[in-house]
CSV table of C-alpha atoms and ligand atoms in Angstrom, one decimal:
chain,number,residue,atom,x,y,z
A,1,UNK,CA,-0.1,-0.6,0.4
A,2,UNK,CA,1.4,3.4,-1.8
A,3,UNK,CA,0.9,5.9,1.8
A,4,UNK,CA,1.4,9.1,-0.4
A,5,UNK,CA,0.3,8.3,-4.0
A,6,UNK,CA,-0.2,11.4,-5.6
A,7,UNK,CA,1.2,14.0,-3.5
A,8,UNK,CA,4.1,16.0,-3.4
A,9,UNK,CA,6.4,16.6,-0.6
A,10,UNK,CA,9.7,18.9,-1.2
A,11,UNK,CA,12.2,18.2,1.8
A,12,UNK,CA,14.9,20.4,2.8
A,13,UNK,CA,18.2,19.5,4.4
A,14,UNK,CA,19.6,16.8,2.1
A,15,UNK,CA,24.2,16.2,2.2
A,16,UNK,CA,24.8,13.1,1.8
A,17,UNK,CA,23.4,9.6,1.9
A,18,UNK,CA,24.1,9.5,5.9
A,19,UNK,CA,21.2,12.6,6.1
A,20,UNK,CA,18.0,11.5,7.8
A,21,UNK,CA,16.9,13.4,5.3
A,22,UNK,CA,18.3,10.8,3.2
A,23,UNK,CA,17.1,8.4,5.0
A,24,UNK,CA,12.7,10.0,4.7
A,25,UNK,CA,13.4,10.3,0.2
A,26,UNK,CA,14.0,7.2,-0.4
A,27,UNK,CA,10.5,6.7,2.0
A,28,UNK,CA,8.5,8.5,0.5
A,29,UNK,CA,9.7,7.5,-2.9
A,30,UNK,CA,9.0,3.4,-1.6
A,31,UNK,CA,5.3,5.2,-0.7
A,32,UNK,CA,4.8,7.2,-3.9
A,33,UNK,CA,5.8,10.8,-3.8
A,34,UNK,CA,5.6,13.5,-6.2
A,35,UNK,CA,9.8,14.8,-5.1
A,36,UNK,CA,11.9,18.1,-5.0
A,37,UNK,CA,14.9,18.8,-3.3
A,38,UNK,CA,16.8,21.8,-1.7
A,39,UNK,CA,20.1,21.8,-0.7
A,40,UNK,CA,22.8,24.7,1.2
A,41,UNK,CA,24.4,25.5,-1.5
A,42,UNK,CA,26.4,24.6,-4.7
A,43,UNK,CA,30.3,23.3,-2.1
A,44,UNK,CA,26.8,20.4,-2.0
A,45,UNK,CA,25.4,20.3,-5.6
A,46,UNK,CA,28.3,17.1,-6.1
A,47,UNK,CA,26.8,15.0,-3.6
A,48,UNK,CA,22.8,16.3,-3.9
A,49,UNK,CA,22.5,15.8,-7.8
A,50,UNK,CA,23.5,12.1,-8.1
A,51,UNK,CA,21.3,11.0,-4.8
A,52,UNK,CA,18.4,13.0,-7.1
A,53,UNK,CA,18.9,11.4,-10.4
A,54,UNK,CA,18.8,7.7,-8.7
A,55,UNK,CA,15.1,8.9,-7.9
A,56,UNK,CA,14.6,10.9,-11.4
A,57,UNK,CA,13.6,13.2,-9.2
A,58,UNK,CA,15.0,17.1,-11.6
A,59,UNK,CA,13.9,19.5,-9.1
A,60,UNK,CA,17.2,20.1,-7.4
A,61,UNK,CA,16.9,24.2,-5.6
A,62,UNK,CA,20.6,25.7,-4.1
A,63,UNK,CA,19.4,27.9,-1.2
A,64,UNK,CA,20.8,29.1,2.4
A,65,UNK,CA,18.0,29.3,4.4
A,66,UNK,CA,19.2,31.9,6.8
A,67,UNK,CA,18.1,34.3,3.6
A,68,UNK,CA,14.8,35.7,3.2
A,69,UNK,CA,15.3,36.1,-1.7
A,70,UNK,CA,16.9,32.7,-1.7
A,71,UNK,CA,13.6,30.8,-0.2
A,72,UNK,CA,12.1,33.0,-2.0
A,73,UNK,CA,13.3,31.8,-4.7
A,74,UNK,CA,13.4,28.2,-4.3
A,75,UNK,CA,9.2,29.3,-3.1
A,76,UNK,CA,8.8,30.5,-6.5
A,77,UNK,CA,10.3,27.9,-8.3
A,78,UNK,CA,8.0,24.9,-7.1
A,79,UNK,CA,4.9,27.6,-7.4
A,80,UNK,CA,6.2,27.4,-11.5
A,81,UNK,CA,7.4,24.0,-10.9
A,82,UNK,CA,4.0,21.6,-9.1
A,83,UNK,CA,2.3,24.9,-8.5
A,84,UNK,CA,0.9,23.2,-5.0
A,85,UNK,CA,2.3,21.3,-3.0
A,86,UNK,CA,1.7,18.8,-0.5
A,87,UNK,CA,4.4,17.6,2.0
A,88,UNK,CA,7.6,20.2,3.3
A,89,UNK,CA,10.1,18.6,5.6
A,90,UNK,CA,12.4,21.1,6.9
A,91,UNK,CA,15.4,18.7,8.4
A,92,UNK,CA,18.0,21.6,8.6
A,93,UNK,CA,20.1,22.3,12.1
A,94,UNK,CA,23.6,24.2,12.5
A,95,UNK,CA,25.8,25.9,14.7
A,96,UNK,CA,29.5,26.7,15.0
A,97,UNK,CA,31.2,24.3,15.8
A,98,UNK,CA,32.4,25.8,18.8
A,99,UNK,CA,29.2,26.4,20.5
A,100,UNK,CA,28.9,22.9,20.6
A,101,UNK,CA,31.9,22.2,23.7
A,102,UNK,CA,32.4,22.7,26.6
A,103,UNK,CA,30.3,25.3,29.2
A,104,UNK,CA,26.7,26.7,27.7
A,105,UNK,CA,26.5,30.0,28.9
A,106,UNK,CA,30.4,30.2,27.0
A,107,UNK,CA,27.9,31.1,23.5
A,108,UNK,CA,28.2,33.3,22.3
A,109,UNK,CA,25.5,36.3,20.7
A,110,UNK,CA,27.0,35.0,17.4
A,111,UNK,CA,26.5,31.6,17.7
A,112,UNK,CA,23.6,31.8,19.5
A,113,UNK,CA,21.8,34.5,16.7
A,114,UNK,CA,23.8,32.2,13.9
A,115,UNK,CA,22.4,28.3,15.4
A,116,UNK,CA,18.7,30.2,16.2
A,117,UNK,CA,18.7,31.6,12.6
A,118,UNK,CA,19.4,28.6,10.9
A,119,UNK,CA,18.0,25.9,12.9
A,120,UNK,CA,14.6,27.3,14.2
A,121,UNK,CA,13.8,30.8,12.7
A,122,UNK,CA,14.2,29.2,9.5
A,123,UNK,CA,11.1,26.5,8.9
A,124,UNK,CA,8.3,29.1,10.2
A,125,UNK,CA,10.4,31.5,6.9
A,126,UNK,CA,10.0,28.5,5.1
A,127,UNK,CA,6.0,28.3,5.8
A,128,UNK,CA,5.6,31.5,5.8
A,129,UNK,CA,6.9,31.1,2.1
A,130,UNK,CA,4.8,28.3,1.3
A,131,UNK,CA,1.8,29.0,3.1
A,132,UNK,CA,-0.5,30.1,0.1
A,133,UNK,CA,0.6,26.7,-2.9
A,134,UNK,CA,0.4,23.7,1.0
A,135,UNK,CA,-2.9,22.1,0.1
A,136,UNK,CA,-5.0,21.2,2.3
A,137,UNK,CA,-4.3,17.6,3.7
A,138,UNK,CA,-0.4,18.5,3.6
A,139,UNK,CA,1.8,18.8,6.5
A,140,UNK,CA,4.6,20.4,7.8
A,141,UNK,CA,7.9,18.5,9.0
A,142,UNK,CA,11.2,19.3,11.0
A,143,UNK,CA,13.1,17.2,13.1
A,144,UNK,CA,14.4,17.6,16.2
A,145,UNK,CA,16.6,16.7,19.0
A,146,UNK,CA,15.5,16.0,23.0
A,147,UNK,CA,18.1,18.1,23.7
A,148,UNK,CA,16.3,20.7,23.5
A,149,UNK,CA,14.0,19.1,26.7
A,150,UNK,CA,16.8,18.2,28.4
A,151,UNK,CA,20.6,18.8,28.9
A,152,UNK,CA,22.5,16.3,26.4
A,153,UNK,CA,26.1,17.6,27.8
A,154,UNK,CA,28.3,19.3,24.7
A,155,UNK,CA,24.5,20.1,22.2
A,156,UNK,CA,23.8,22.9,24.8
A,157,UNK,CA,22.8,25.6,21.6
A,158,UNK,CA,21.4,23.4,20.4
A,159,UNK,CA,19.4,22.1,22.8
A,160,UNK,CA,18.1,26.0,23.0
A,161,UNK,CA,17.7,26.1,19.0
A,162,UNK,CA,15.2,23.0,19.1
A,163,UNK,CA,13.3,24.0,22.3
A,164,UNK,CA,12.4,27.2,20.0
A,165,UNK,CA,11.9,24.7,17.4
A,166,UNK,CA,9.4,22.7,18.9
A,167,UNK,CA,7.2,25.5,19.5
A,168,UNK,CA,7.5,27.1,16.6
A,169,UNK,CA,5.9,24.0,15.2
A,170,UNK,CA,2.5,24.2,18.1
A,171,UNK,CA,2.1,27.6,16.9
A,172,UNK,CA,2.4,26.7,13.0
A,173,UNK,CA,0.4,23.9,13.7
A,174,UNK,CA,-1.9,26.1,15.4
A,175,UNK,CA,-1.8,28.7,12.3
A,176,UNK,CA,-2.3,26.1,9.3
A,177,UNK,CA,-5.5,24.3,11.3
A,178,UNK,CA,-8.2,26.5,9.1
A,179,UNK,CA,-6.5,25.6,6.0
A,180,UNK,CA,-6.3,21.6,7.3
A,181,UNK,CA,-2.0,21.3,6.6
A,182,UNK,CA,-0.3,19.9,10.0
A,183,UNK,CA,2.8,20.8,11.6
A,184,UNK,CA,4.9,17.7,13.3
A,185,UNK,CA,8.4,16.8,13.9
A,186,UNK,CA,9.9,13.8,14.7
A,187,UNK,CA,12.5,14.4,18.2
A,188,UNK,CA,15.6,11.8,16.6
A,189,UNK,CA,17.8,9.0,18.2
A,190,UNK,CA,22.0,9.6,17.6
A,191,UNK,CA,22.7,9.0,14.5
A,192,UNK,CA,25.8,9.4,12.6
A,193,UNK,CA,25.6,11.9,10.7
A,194,UNK,CA,27.7,15.2,9.5
A,195,UNK,CA,25.2,17.8,11.6
A,196,UNK,CA,25.5,15.0,14.7
A,197,UNK,CA,30.0,14.8,14.1
A,198,UNK,CA,29.9,18.2,15.7
A,199,UNK,CA,28.8,17.3,19.0
A,200,UNK,CA,31.9,17.6,21.0
A,201,UNK,CA,31.2,13.6,22.4
A,202,UNK,CA,29.0,12.7,20.5
A,203,UNK,CA,30.4,9.4,19.8
A,204,UNK,CA,30.9,8.2,23.2
A,205,UNK,CA,27.3,9.3,23.9
A,206,UNK,CA,26.7,7.9,20.6
A,207,UNK,CA,27.9,4.5,21.4
A,208,UNK,CA,26.4,3.5,24.5
A,209,UNK,CA,23.4,4.9,23.7
A,210,UNK,CA,22.1,1.1,23.1
A,211,UNK,CA,22.8,0.1,26.3
A,212,UNK,CA,20.4,2.2,27.6
A,213,UNK,CA,17.4,2.6,25.6
A,214,UNK,CA,14.4,1.0,26.3
A,215,UNK,CA,15.0,-1.1,23.1
A,216,UNK,CA,18.5,-1.2,22.9
A,217,UNK,CA,19.2,-0.6,19.2
A,218,UNK,CA,20.4,1.9,17.5
A,219,UNK,CA,17.5,4.3,15.9
A,220,UNK,CA,18.6,5.1,11.7
A,221,UNK,CA,17.7,7.4,8.9
A,222,UNK,CA,14.7,4.4,7.6
A,223,UNK,CA,13.5,4.5,10.8
A,224,UNK,CA,13.1,8.2,10.4
A,225,UNK,CA,12.4,8.3,7.3
A,226,UNK,CA,9.3,5.3,8.1
A,227,UNK,CA,7.7,7.4,10.7
A,228,UNK,CA,8.1,10.4,8.9
A,229,UNK,CA,5.5,8.9,5.8
A,230,UNK,CA,3.0,7.9,8.8
A,231,UNK,CA,2.8,11.8,10.2
A,232,UNK,CA,2.7,12.8,6.4
A,233,UNK,CA,0.3,10.8,4.4
A,234,UNK,CA,-3.6,10.5,5.6
A,235,UNK,CA,-2.8,8.6,8.7
A,236,UNK,CA,-2.4,10.9,10.3
A,237,UNK,CA,-4.6,13.3,9.5
A,238,UNK,CA,-5.4,14.3,13.4
A,239,UNK,CA,-2.6,14.9,14.3
A,240,UNK,CA,-0.4,18.4,14.5
A,241,UNK,CA,1.4,20.1,16.8
A,242,UNK,CA,2.9,17.0,18.2
A,243,UNK,CA,6.6,16.0,18.5
A,244,UNK,CA,7.1,12.1,18.3
A,245,UNK,CA,10.0,10.8,19.6
A,246,UNK,CA,11.7,8.1,17.4
A,247,UNK,CA,14.8,7.2,19.2
A,248,UNK,CA,13.6,3.1,21.3
A,249,UNK,CA,12.9,4.7,24.5
A,250,UNK,CA,14.9,6.3,25.8
A,251,UNK,CA,13.2,9.6,25.9
A,252,UNK,CA,11.1,8.4,28.7
A,253,UNK,CA,14.3,7.1,31.0
A,254,UNK,CA,13.9,9.6,34.6
A,255,UNK,CA,17.7,7.1,35.3
A,256,UNK,CA,19.8,5.9,33.0
A,257,UNK,CA,21.5,3.4,34.2
A,258,UNK,CA,22.7,0.2,31.7
A,259,UNK,CA,21.5,-2.6,31.5
A,260,UNK,CA,23.0,-5.0,33.5
A,261,UNK,CA,23.7,-3.1,35.2
A,262,UNK,CA,20.0,-2.6,38.0
B,301,NAD,P1,22.8,16.4,7.6
B,301,NAD,O1,23.9,16.8,8.3
B,301,NAD,O2,22.3,15.5,7.0
B,301,NAD,O3,21.5,17.1,7.3
B,301,NAD,C1,22.2,19.1,8.1
B,301,NAD,C2,21.7,19.5,6.7
B,301,NAD,O4,21.6,21.1,6.8
B,301,NAD,C3,22.5,19.4,5.4
B,301,NAD,O5,22.0,19.3,4.6
B,301,NAD,C4,23.4,20.9,5.2
B,301,NAD,O6,23.7,21.6,4.3
B,301,NAD,C5,21.6,21.4,6.1
B,301,NAD,N1,22.0,23.2,6.0
B,301,NAD,C6,22.6,24.2,7.5
B,301,NAD,N2,23.0,25.4,7.0
B,301,NAD,C7,22.0,25.3,6.4
B,301,NAD,C8,21.4,26.4,5.9
B,301,NAD,N3,21.8,27.9,6.2
B,301,NAD,N4,21.0,26.9,4.2
B,301,NAD,C9,20.0,25.1,4.7
B,301,NAD,N5,21.0,24.1,4.6
B,301,NAD,C10,21.5,24.4,5.8
B,301,NAD,O7,22.8,15.8,8.9
B,301,NAD,P2,21.2,15.2,9.7
B,301,NAD,O8,21.3,14.5,11.1
B,301,NAD,O9,20.6,14.8,8.9
B,301,NAD,O10,20.5,16.4,10.4
B,301,NAD,C11,19.5,16.9,9.9
B,301,NAD,C12,18.2,17.8,11.4
B,301,NAD,O11,17.6,16.4,11.6
B,301,NAD,C13,18.6,18.7,11.7
B,301,NAD,O12,17.6,19.3,12.2
B,301,NAD,C14,19.4,17.6,13.0
B,301,NAD,O13,19.5,18.8,14.2
B,301,NAD,C15,18.6,16.8,14.0
B,301,NAD,N6,19.0,15.5,14.0
B,301,NAD,C16,19.7,15.5,14.3
B,301,NAD,C17,20.0,14.1,14.7
B,301,NAD,C18,21.2,12.8,14.5
B,301,NAD,O14,21.9,12.5,15.7
B,301,NAD,N7,21.9,13.0,14.6
B,301,NAD,C19,18.9,13.7,16.1
B,301,NAD,C20,18.2,14.4,16.7
B,301,NAD,C21,17.7,15.2,15.4
């Protein structure tokens, strides 16, 4: 059964085959969606274009989401190409590497601004740019991390950005409700991607994750893709403003103790 047949989905945030956006892309493709990509800029073109070609996707547009004119350009191009859009996926995050280590209080004013702008505000900016071309029954989706709700050492300003992103999901869900467009986030457990590599200590945390998580299983980009299909399909027709965890249950723990050492 194909859950996204007849739907057009634009995916922002594809960098390479390890990207969460690629897991979502593959799942959307399997479920029959018509796809379009937007990526950060020229430096990624040689990686993103072959991935798009492998699925026969021809809408592949650069867009630095920190620039309003680039967002406007890609929205105009989407309108010209597709007319209307059903699904918009925001799988984008960025903070300077020096902000992702040591005490949070060392965060610079500019580092704070940049992380919040690219990782949180851009979702709202994209929602606004695409608002008038989203079909009823459509969905907006972003990717967050539990570091927005709890302290994850070194995640620092990205945690603050994720908190803002999650609050944006709820406000946008309210705004888009009357046009029957849903807005949700997936809170993903740790996955080894380019973005994750920038967080100090990520490797150690990732290695230990399955010792603590109730399901004792690593999170894959395919896991995120499957939940993304559900949230963006009519199966989730009455779900909006939610943060859905795909983390092998890690977030339910109050006292994380490795299995066997209880
Ligand atoms: P990734 O590095 O593959 O993806 C991050 C994307 O953000 C890249 O495609 C990058 O080009 C894009 N980006 C950065 N700055 C941009 C800008 N100015 N304009 C446009 N695009 C820009 O890593 P990922 O792990 O797939 O990250 C995707 C999302 O998932 C991020 O929001 C990240 O915080 C979130 N997330 C990741 C994990 C994890 O463990 N990997 C866990 C939870 C949430």
